[in-house]
mmCIF file of C-alpha atoms and ligand atoms in Angstrom:
data_model
loop_
_atom_site.group_PDB
_atom_site.id
_atom_site.type_symbol
_atom_site.label_atom_id
_atom_site.label_comp_id
_atom_site.label_asym_id
_atom_site.label_seq_id
_atom_site.Cartn_x
_atom_site.Cartn_y
_atom_site.Cartn_z
ATOM 1 C CA UNK A 98 63.140 20.990 24.452
ATOM 2 C CA UNK A 99 63.870 23.811 22.314
ATOM 3 C CA UNK A 100 66.161 21.769 20.174
ATOM 4 C CA UNK A 101 63.668 19.065 19.648
ATOM 5 C CA UNK A 102 61.093 21.805 18.263
ATOM 6 C CA UNK A 103 63.701 23.233 15.989
ATOM 7 C CA UNK A 104 64.644 19.911 14.750
ATOM 8 C CA UNK A 105 60.952 19.116 14.067
ATOM 9 C CA UNK A 106 60.347 22.278 12.348
ATOM 10 C CA UNK A 107 63.498 21.655 10.072
ATOM 11 C CA UNK A 108 62.323 18.132 9.291
ATOM 12 C CA UNK A 109 58.850 19.511 8.120
ATOM 13 C CA UNK A 110 60.578 22.182 6.118
ATOM 14 C CA UNK A 111 62.900 19.777 4.431
ATOM 15 C CA UNK A 112 60.105 17.294 3.815
ATOM 16 C CA UNK A 113 57.943 19.987 2.151
ATOM 17 C CA UNK A 114 60.875 21.071 -0.114
ATOM 18 C CA UNK A 115 61.490 17.519 -1.187
ATOM 19 C CA UNK A 116 58.258 16.737 -1.847
ATOM 20 C CA UNK A 117 57.701 16.737 -5.951
ATOM 21 C CA UNK A 118 55.282 19.277 -7.373
ATOM 22 C CA UNK A 119 52.142 18.102 -9.344
ATOM 23 C CA UNK A 120 51.103 20.030 -12.545
ATOM 24 C CA UNK A 121 48.198 19.081 -14.756
ATOM 25 C CA UNK A 122 47.078 20.062 -18.340
ATOM 26 C CA UNK A 123 43.500 20.513 -19.214
ATOM 27 C CA UNK A 124 41.202 21.579 -22.148
ATOM 28 C CA UNK A 125 39.009 20.361 -24.748
ATOM 29 C CA UNK A 126 39.830 18.019 -27.530
ATOM 30 C CA UNK A 127 43.047 18.444 -29.532
ATOM 31 C CA UNK A 128 44.233 21.679 -27.627
ATOM 32 C CA UNK A 129 47.814 20.398 -27.764
ATOM 33 C CA UNK A 130 48.012 18.942 -23.941
ATOM 34 C CA UNK A 131 50.018 15.815 -24.938
ATOM 35 C CA UNK A 132 52.698 17.919 -27.206
ATOM 36 C CA UNK A 133 53.004 20.584 -24.573
ATOM 37 C CA UNK A 134 53.381 18.289 -21.463
ATOM 38 C CA UNK A 135 56.300 16.681 -23.297
ATOM 39 C CA UNK A 136 57.905 20.239 -23.964
ATOM 40 C CA UNK A 137 57.407 21.205 -20.294
ATOM 41 C CA UNK A 138 59.264 17.910 -19.260
ATOM 42 C CA UNK A 139 62.049 18.733 -21.534
ATOM 43 C CA UNK A 140 62.424 21.988 -19.966
ATOM 44 C CA UNK A 141 62.222 20.598 -16.353
ATOM 45 C CA UNK A 142 64.828 17.988 -17.211
ATOM 46 C CA UNK A 143 67.107 20.963 -18.602
ATOM 47 C CA UNK A 144 66.946 22.372 -15.002
ATOM 48 C CA UNK A 145 67.984 18.961 -13.311
ATOM 49 C CA UNK A 146 64.230 18.305 -12.199
ATOM 50 C CA UNK A 147 63.130 14.753 -12.665
ATOM 51 C CA UNK A 148 59.511 14.278 -13.681
ATOM 52 C CA UNK A 149 57.084 11.554 -14.693
ATOM 53 C CA UNK A 150 54.500 12.264 -17.391
ATOM 54 C CA UNK A 151 51.259 10.701 -17.070
ATOM 55 C CA UNK A 152 47.704 10.763 -18.319
ATOM 56 C CA UNK A 153 43.941 10.192 -17.374
ATOM 57 C CA UNK A 154 42.251 8.068 -17.779
ATOM 58 C CA UNK A 155 45.424 5.995 -17.322
ATOM 59 C CA UNK A 156 48.785 5.989 -15.675
ATOM 60 C CA UNK A 157 48.616 2.536 -13.874
ATOM 61 C CA UNK A 158 47.926 -0.655 -15.396
ATOM 62 C CA UNK A 159 44.377 -0.795 -13.596
ATOM 63 C CA UNK A 160 43.613 2.823 -14.883
ATOM 64 C CA UNK A 161 44.873 1.914 -18.369
ATOM 65 C CA UNK A 162 42.411 -0.978 -18.615
ATOM 66 C CA UNK A 163 39.693 1.517 -17.406
ATOM 67 C CA UNK A 164 40.706 3.687 -20.230
ATOM 68 C CA UNK A 165 40.563 1.070 -22.865
ATOM 69 C CA UNK A 166 37.090 0.214 -21.654
ATOM 70 C CA UNK A 167 35.713 3.743 -21.552
ATOM 71 C CA UNK A 168 37.252 4.996 -25.039
ATOM 72 C CA UNK A 169 36.616 1.624 -26.984
ATOM 73 C CA UNK A 170 33.297 3.094 -27.851
ATOM 74 C CA UNK A 171 29.976 1.240 -28.556
ATOM 75 C CA UNK A 172 29.205 1.288 -24.868
ATOM 76 C CA UNK A 173 25.419 1.111 -24.333
ATOM 77 C CA UNK A 174 23.748 4.582 -23.027
ATOM 78 C CA UNK A 175 24.578 5.435 -19.705
ATOM 79 C CA UNK A 176 23.942 8.312 -17.209
ATOM 80 C CA UNK A 177 26.934 10.890 -16.960
ATOM 81 C CA UNK A 178 27.374 9.953 -13.226
ATOM 82 C CA UNK A 179 28.080 6.308 -14.278
ATOM 83 C CA UNK A 180 30.778 7.522 -16.387
ATOM 84 C CA UNK A 181 31.941 9.916 -13.655
ATOM 85 C CA UNK A 182 32.445 7.039 -11.517
ATOM 86 C CA UNK A 183 34.363 5.001 -14.008
ATOM 87 C CA UNK A 184 36.953 8.012 -14.310
ATOM 88 C CA UNK A 185 37.007 8.078 -10.407
ATOM 89 C CA UNK A 186 38.045 4.509 -10.058
ATOM 90 C CA UNK A 187 40.710 5.030 -12.603
ATOM 91 C CA UNK A 188 41.915 8.198 -10.862
ATOM 92 C CA UNK A 189 41.774 6.593 -7.451
ATOM 93 C CA UNK A 190 44.249 4.033 -8.441
ATOM 94 C CA UNK A 191 46.442 6.448 -10.533
ATOM 95 C CA UNK A 192 46.788 8.509 -7.240
ATOM 96 C CA UNK A 193 47.594 5.694 -5.139
ATOM 97 C CA UNK A 194 49.815 3.566 -7.406
ATOM 98 C CA UNK A 195 51.706 6.448 -9.315
ATOM 99 C CA UNK A 196 50.779 10.106 -8.284
ATOM 100 C CA UNK A 197 51.288 9.908 -4.557
ATOM 101 C CA UNK A 198 54.325 7.739 -4.476
ATOM 102 C CA UNK A 199 55.971 9.765 -7.050
ATOM 103 C CA UNK A 200 55.617 12.923 -5.235
ATOM 104 C CA UNK A 201 56.898 11.466 -2.119
ATOM 105 C CA UNK A 202 59.931 10.483 -3.838
ATOM 106 C CA UNK A 203 60.411 14.086 -4.649
ATOM 107 C CA UNK A 204 59.828 13.565 -8.436
ATOM 108 C CA UNK A 205 57.532 16.030 -10.052
ATOM 109 C CA UNK A 206 54.281 14.466 -11.800
ATOM 110 C CA UNK A 207 52.671 16.131 -14.909
ATOM 111 C CA UNK A 208 49.395 14.686 -15.718
ATOM 112 C CA UNK A 209 47.591 15.124 -19.127
ATOM 113 C CA UNK A 210 44.198 15.657 -17.575
ATOM 114 C CA UNK A 211 42.991 15.006 -14.103
ATOM 115 C CA UNK A 212 39.752 15.777 -12.068
ATOM 116 C CA UNK A 213 38.860 19.224 -13.581
ATOM 117 C CA UNK A 214 38.254 16.986 -16.689
ATOM 118 C CA UNK A 215 35.347 15.079 -14.941
ATOM 119 C CA UNK A 216 33.912 18.483 -13.783
ATOM 120 C CA UNK A 217 34.046 19.680 -17.296
ATOM 121 C CA UNK A 218 33.080 16.587 -19.134
ATOM 122 C CA UNK A 219 30.607 14.628 -17.110
ATOM 123 C CA UNK A 220 29.688 17.647 -15.100
ATOM 124 C CA UNK A 221 29.371 21.209 -16.954
ATOM 125 C CA UNK A 222 28.872 19.725 -20.407
ATOM 126 C CA UNK A 223 27.440 16.186 -19.660
ATOM 127 C CA UNK A 224 24.872 17.124 -16.975
ATOM 128 C CA UNK A 225 26.073 15.089 -13.950
ATOM 129 C CA UNK A 226 25.055 16.546 -10.674
ATOM 130 C CA UNK A 227 27.348 19.088 -9.560
ATOM 131 C CA UNK A 228 27.458 18.418 -5.795
ATOM 132 C CA UNK A 229 27.649 14.688 -6.185
ATOM 133 C CA UNK A 230 30.723 15.148 -8.396
ATOM 134 C CA UNK A 231 32.177 17.554 -5.607
ATOM 135 C CA UNK A 232 31.612 14.599 -3.071
ATOM 136 C CA UNK A 233 33.181 12.146 -5.531
ATOM 137 C CA UNK A 234 36.162 14.383 -6.013
ATOM 138 C CA UNK A 235 36.772 14.834 -2.184
ATOM 139 C CA UNK A 236 36.688 11.098 -1.892
ATOM 140 C CA UNK A 237 38.882 10.365 -4.919
ATOM 141 C CA UNK A 238 41.542 13.151 -4.752
ATOM 142 C CA UNK A 239 41.637 14.106 -0.971
ATOM 143 C CA UNK A 240 44.606 16.137 -0.475
ATOM 144 C CA UNK A 241 46.255 15.194 -3.758
ATOM 145 C CA UNK A 242 45.335 18.474 -5.620
ATOM 146 C CA UNK A 243 47.553 19.930 -8.222
ATOM 147 C CA UNK A 244 49.505 22.974 -7.470
ATOM 148 C CA UNK A 245 49.220 24.268 -10.963
ATOM 149 C CA UNK A 246 46.833 23.453 -13.761
ATOM 150 C CA UNK A 247 47.669 24.932 -17.187
ATOM 151 C CA UNK A 248 44.323 25.161 -19.013
ATOM 152 C CA UNK A 249 44.650 25.264 -22.883
ATOM 153 C CA UNK A 250 41.951 27.105 -24.328
ATOM 154 C CA UNK A 251 41.018 26.725 -28.110
ATOM 155 C CA UNK A 252 38.071 27.289 -30.515
ATOM 156 C CA UNK A 253 36.432 23.768 -30.825
ATOM 157 C CA UNK A 254 36.622 23.714 -34.512
ATOM 158 C CA UNK A 255 40.392 24.238 -34.516
ATOM 159 C CA UNK A 256 40.770 21.456 -32.115
ATOM 160 C CA UNK A 257 38.797 19.140 -34.510
ATOM 161 C CA UNK A 258 40.776 20.268 -37.473
ATOM 162 C CA UNK A 259 44.026 19.535 -35.624
ATOM 163 C CA UNK A 260 42.737 15.975 -34.693
ATOM 164 C CA UNK A 261 41.823 15.269 -38.400
ATOM 165 C CA UNK A 262 45.365 16.717 -39.443
ATOM 166 C CA UNK A 263 46.930 14.312 -36.841
ATOM 167 C CA UNK A 264 45.450 11.467 -38.464
ATOM 168 C CA UNK A 265 46.652 12.664 -41.953
ATOM 169 C CA UNK A 266 43.460 14.179 -43.064
ATOM 170 C CA UNK A 267 42.174 10.505 -43.530
ATOM 171 C CA UNK A 268 39.008 9.104 -42.069
ATOM 172 C CA UNK A 269 40.364 8.622 -38.616
ATOM 173 C CA UNK A 270 38.845 6.536 -35.928
ATOM 174 C CA UNK A 271 37.528 9.116 -33.336
ATOM 175 C CA UNK A 272 36.946 8.206 -29.828
ATOM 176 C CA UNK A 273 33.553 8.461 -28.563
ATOM 177 C CA UNK A 274 34.350 11.696 -26.502
ATOM 178 C CA UNK A 275 35.967 13.244 -29.637
ATOM 179 C CA UNK A 276 32.664 12.430 -31.837
ATOM 180 C CA UNK A 277 30.458 14.772 -29.513
ATOM 181 C CA UNK A 278 28.793 17.572 -31.286
ATOM 182 C CA UNK A 279 29.979 21.163 -31.515
ATOM 183 C CA UNK A 280 27.280 22.219 -28.909
ATOM 184 C CA UNK A 281 28.870 19.758 -26.368
ATOM 185 C CA UNK A 282 32.544 21.047 -27.372
ATOM 186 C CA UNK A 283 31.489 24.646 -26.907
ATOM 187 C CA UNK A 284 30.089 23.888 -23.475
ATOM 188 C CA UNK A 285 33.093 22.084 -22.533
ATOM 189 C CA UNK A 286 35.440 24.959 -23.513
ATOM 190 C CA UNK A 287 33.338 27.435 -21.237
ATOM 191 C CA UNK A 288 33.406 24.866 -18.371
ATOM 192 C CA UNK A 289 37.169 24.798 -18.464
ATOM 193 C CA UNK A 290 37.031 28.634 -18.379
ATOM 194 C CA UNK A 291 34.815 28.741 -15.576
ATOM 195 C CA UNK A 292 36.846 26.201 -13.515
ATOM 196 C CA UNK A 293 39.743 28.412 -14.265
ATOM 197 C CA UNK A 294 38.079 31.649 -12.996
ATOM 198 C CA UNK A 295 36.956 29.738 -9.990
ATOM 199 C CA UNK A 296 40.477 28.383 -9.172
ATOM 200 C CA UNK A 297 42.503 31.336 -10.263
ATOM 201 C CA UNK A 298 45.407 30.636 -7.896
ATOM 202 C CA UNK A 299 45.769 27.147 -9.286
ATOM 203 C CA UNK A 300 44.944 27.524 -12.895
ATOM 204 C CA UNK A 301 46.630 29.471 -15.777
ATOM 205 C CA UNK A 302 44.864 29.781 -19.111
ATOM 206 C CA UNK A 303 47.161 29.686 -22.188
ATOM 207 C CA UNK A 304 45.582 30.617 -25.397
ATOM 208 C CA UNK A 305 46.256 27.394 -27.473
ATOM 209 C CA UNK A 306 45.460 28.911 -30.881
ATOM 210 C CA UNK A 307 49.028 30.409 -31.080
ATOM 211 C CA UNK A 308 52.151 28.640 -32.538
ATOM 212 C CA UNK A 309 53.561 25.783 -30.699
ATOM 213 C CA UNK A 310 56.592 27.559 -29.679
ATOM 214 C CA UNK A 311 54.490 30.486 -28.190
ATOM 215 C CA UNK A 312 52.385 28.101 -26.296
ATOM 216 C CA UNK A 313 55.334 26.411 -24.955
ATOM 217 C CA UNK A 314 57.002 29.642 -23.715
ATOM 218 C CA UNK A 315 53.803 30.800 -21.994
ATOM 219 C CA UNK A 316 53.361 27.417 -20.391
ATOM 220 C CA UNK A 317 57.083 27.460 -19.122
ATOM 221 C CA UNK A 318 56.710 31.119 -17.893
ATOM 222 C CA UNK A 319 53.744 30.019 -15.712
ATOM 223 C CA UNK A 320 55.878 27.147 -14.092
ATOM 224 C CA UNK A 321 58.809 29.423 -13.515
ATOM 225 C CA UNK A 322 56.858 31.895 -11.850
ATOM 226 C CA UNK A 323 54.722 29.470 -9.811
ATOM 227 C CA UNK A 324 57.729 27.362 -8.573
ATOM 228 C CA UNK A 325 60.234 30.269 -8.598
ATOM 229 C CA UNK A 326 62.666 28.573 -10.913
ATOM 230 C CA UNK A 327 65.263 30.275 -13.005
ATOM 231 C CA UNK A 328 63.968 31.091 -16.390
ATOM 232 C CA UNK A 329 65.849 29.953 -19.626
HETATM 233 N N1 LIG B 154 37.608 12.573 -20.071
HETATM 234 C C1 LIG B 154 36.428 12.491 -19.164
HETATM 235 O O1 LIG B 154 35.538 12.666 -20.089
HETATM 236 N N2 LIG B 154 36.679 12.530 -18.119
HETATM 237 C C2 LIG B 154 37.746 12.704 -17.324
HETATM 238 O O2 LIG B 154 37.493 12.738 -15.990
HETATM 239 C C3 LIG B 154 38.781 12.370 -18.097
HETATM 240 C C4 LIG B 154 38.884 12.279 -19.354
HETATM 241 C C5 LIG B 154 40.068 12.338 -17.266
HETATM 242 C C6 LIG B 154 40.528 11.114 -23.031
HETATM 243 O O3 LIG B 154 40.939 11.079 -24.520
HETATM 244 C C7 LIG B 154 39.121 11.304 -23.205
HETATM 245 O O4 LIG B 154 38.678 10.980 -21.757
HETATM 246 C C8 LIG B 154 38.964 12.812 -23.553
HETATM 247 C C9 LIG B 154 38.140 13.495 -22.162
HETATM 248 C C10 LIG B 154 37.599 12.072 -21.576
HETATM 249 N N3 LIG B 154 37.983 13.169 -24.532
HETATM 250 N N4 LIG B 154 38.318 13.531 -25.612
HETATM 251 N N5 LIG B 154 38.543 13.689 -26.701
HETATM 252 P P1 LIG B 154 42.227 11.110 -24.964
HETATM 253 O O5 LIG B 154 43.334 11.204 -23.907
HETATM 254 O O6 LIG B 154 42.478 10.166 -26.270
HETATM 255 O O7 LIG B 154 42.152 12.474 -25.866
HETATM 256 P P2 LIG B 154 42.487 14.047 -25.162
HETATM 257 O O8 LIG B 154 42.826 13.980 -23.888
HETATM 258 O O9 LIG B 154 41.372 14.894 -25.738
HETATM 259 O O10 LIG B 154 43.823 14.305 -26.089
HETATM 260 P P3 LIG B 154 43.930 14.444 -27.545
HETATM 261 O O11 LIG B 154 42.938 14.625 -28.375
HETATM 262 O O12 LIG B 154 45.191 13.391 -27.971
HETATM 263 O O13 LIG B 154 44.569 15.804 -27.801
HETATM 264 P P4 LIG B 154 45.682 16.833 -27.059
HETATM 265 O O14 LIG B 154 46.657 16.002 -26.479
HETATM 266 O O15 LIG B 154 44.938 17.984 -26.397
HETATM 267 O O16 LIG B 154 46.581 17.404 -28.291
HETATM 268 P P5 LIG B 154 47.873 16.940 -29.035
HETATM 269 O O17 LIG B 154 47.899 15.368 -29.324
HETATM 270 O O18 LIG B 154 48.941 17.481 -28.405
HETATM 271 O O19 LIG B 154 47.715 17.853 -30.349
HETATM 272 C C11 LIG B 154 46.846 17.528 -31.396
HETATM 273 C C12 LIG B 154 47.321 17.703 -32.838
HETATM 274 O O20 LIG B 154 47.553 19.188 -33.025
HETATM 275 C C13 LIG B 154 48.726 17.330 -32.895
HETATM 276 O O21 LIG B 154 48.723 16.787 -34.113
HETATM 277 C C14 LIG B 154 49.635 18.479 -32.508
HETATM 278 O O22 LIG B 154 50.836 18.362 -33.513
HETATM 279 C C15 LIG B 154 48.752 19.525 -33.035
HETATM 280 N N6 LIG B 154 49.107 20.749 -32.483
HETATM 281 C C16 LIG B 154 49.293 20.786 -31.004
HETATM 282 N N7 LIG B 154 49.326 22.254 -30.624
HETATM 283 C C17 LIG B 154 49.410 22.922 -32.005
HETATM 284 C C18 LIG B 154 49.821 24.337 -32.215
HETATM 285 N N8 LIG B 154 49.687 25.296 -31.139
HETATM 286 N N9 LIG B 154 49.508 24.699 -33.466
HETATM 287 C C19 LIG B 154 49.321 23.872 -34.545
HETATM 288 N N10 LIG B 154 49.226 22.391 -34.254
HETATM 289 C C20 LIG B 154 49.273 21.984 -32.899
#
């Protein structure tokens, strides 16, 4: 009897050890998420940690189709909750089709945006009902919550300038989300900071106005501390 219990405990511990880790990157437009997520993936690979980099909306064929639809622009006016439901549909598929199976294989998942983006864009900045969003998140995400969220914080004008520069300073096509006004972007920034304060165990804020290398080093430091890795 005692042996069976010991075996079960060992099995549970091994299972937990082998499960991959789930990290998300959040923040407003042009804060540097895509750049930093790739840099983090390189650090992890150097440490022998296999990871999958993904994004939201997107990550599975269905969710990528939803992404195309949402970001194509020219959508007729619609309530923010309708938008939240679209993002949630994409997320549900992303979790079922990519995030959960990858974690169960023991690989890490790094996602460029996740459910905090819905809270911030459609909720705090967009005006969708908060408790309805919480219910939606519970239904969509369940227990598949990230263990660490890096919130890149940047003054909105700088983010905008970076996006313009990325397009070579030319008239670039901005998606409908990037086209929103400065007041929206300011509410958005505050929304991410509020989420980070409310979930201070999970979220770490990094000042994204610093150089690329400094931001990278700070992100890496948070990962090292959170998952007890060897630095370097
Ligand atoms: N959205 C939503 O409303 N609700 C949701 O639930 C979800 C999403 C999941 C997705 O668009 C949109 O969907 C997004 C929110 C909404 N709205 N917007 N905008 P996306 O995926 O196309 O866009 P994004 O997520 O905002 O990412 P982005 O615009 O591509 O920016 P980024 O990934 O954060 O930044 P980057 O591409 O890494 O960097 C931008 C440029 O800045 C680039 O040229 C870099 O080289 C440069 N950069 C980055 N860091 C630095 C530093 N430190 N110094 C100098 N230059 C830098």
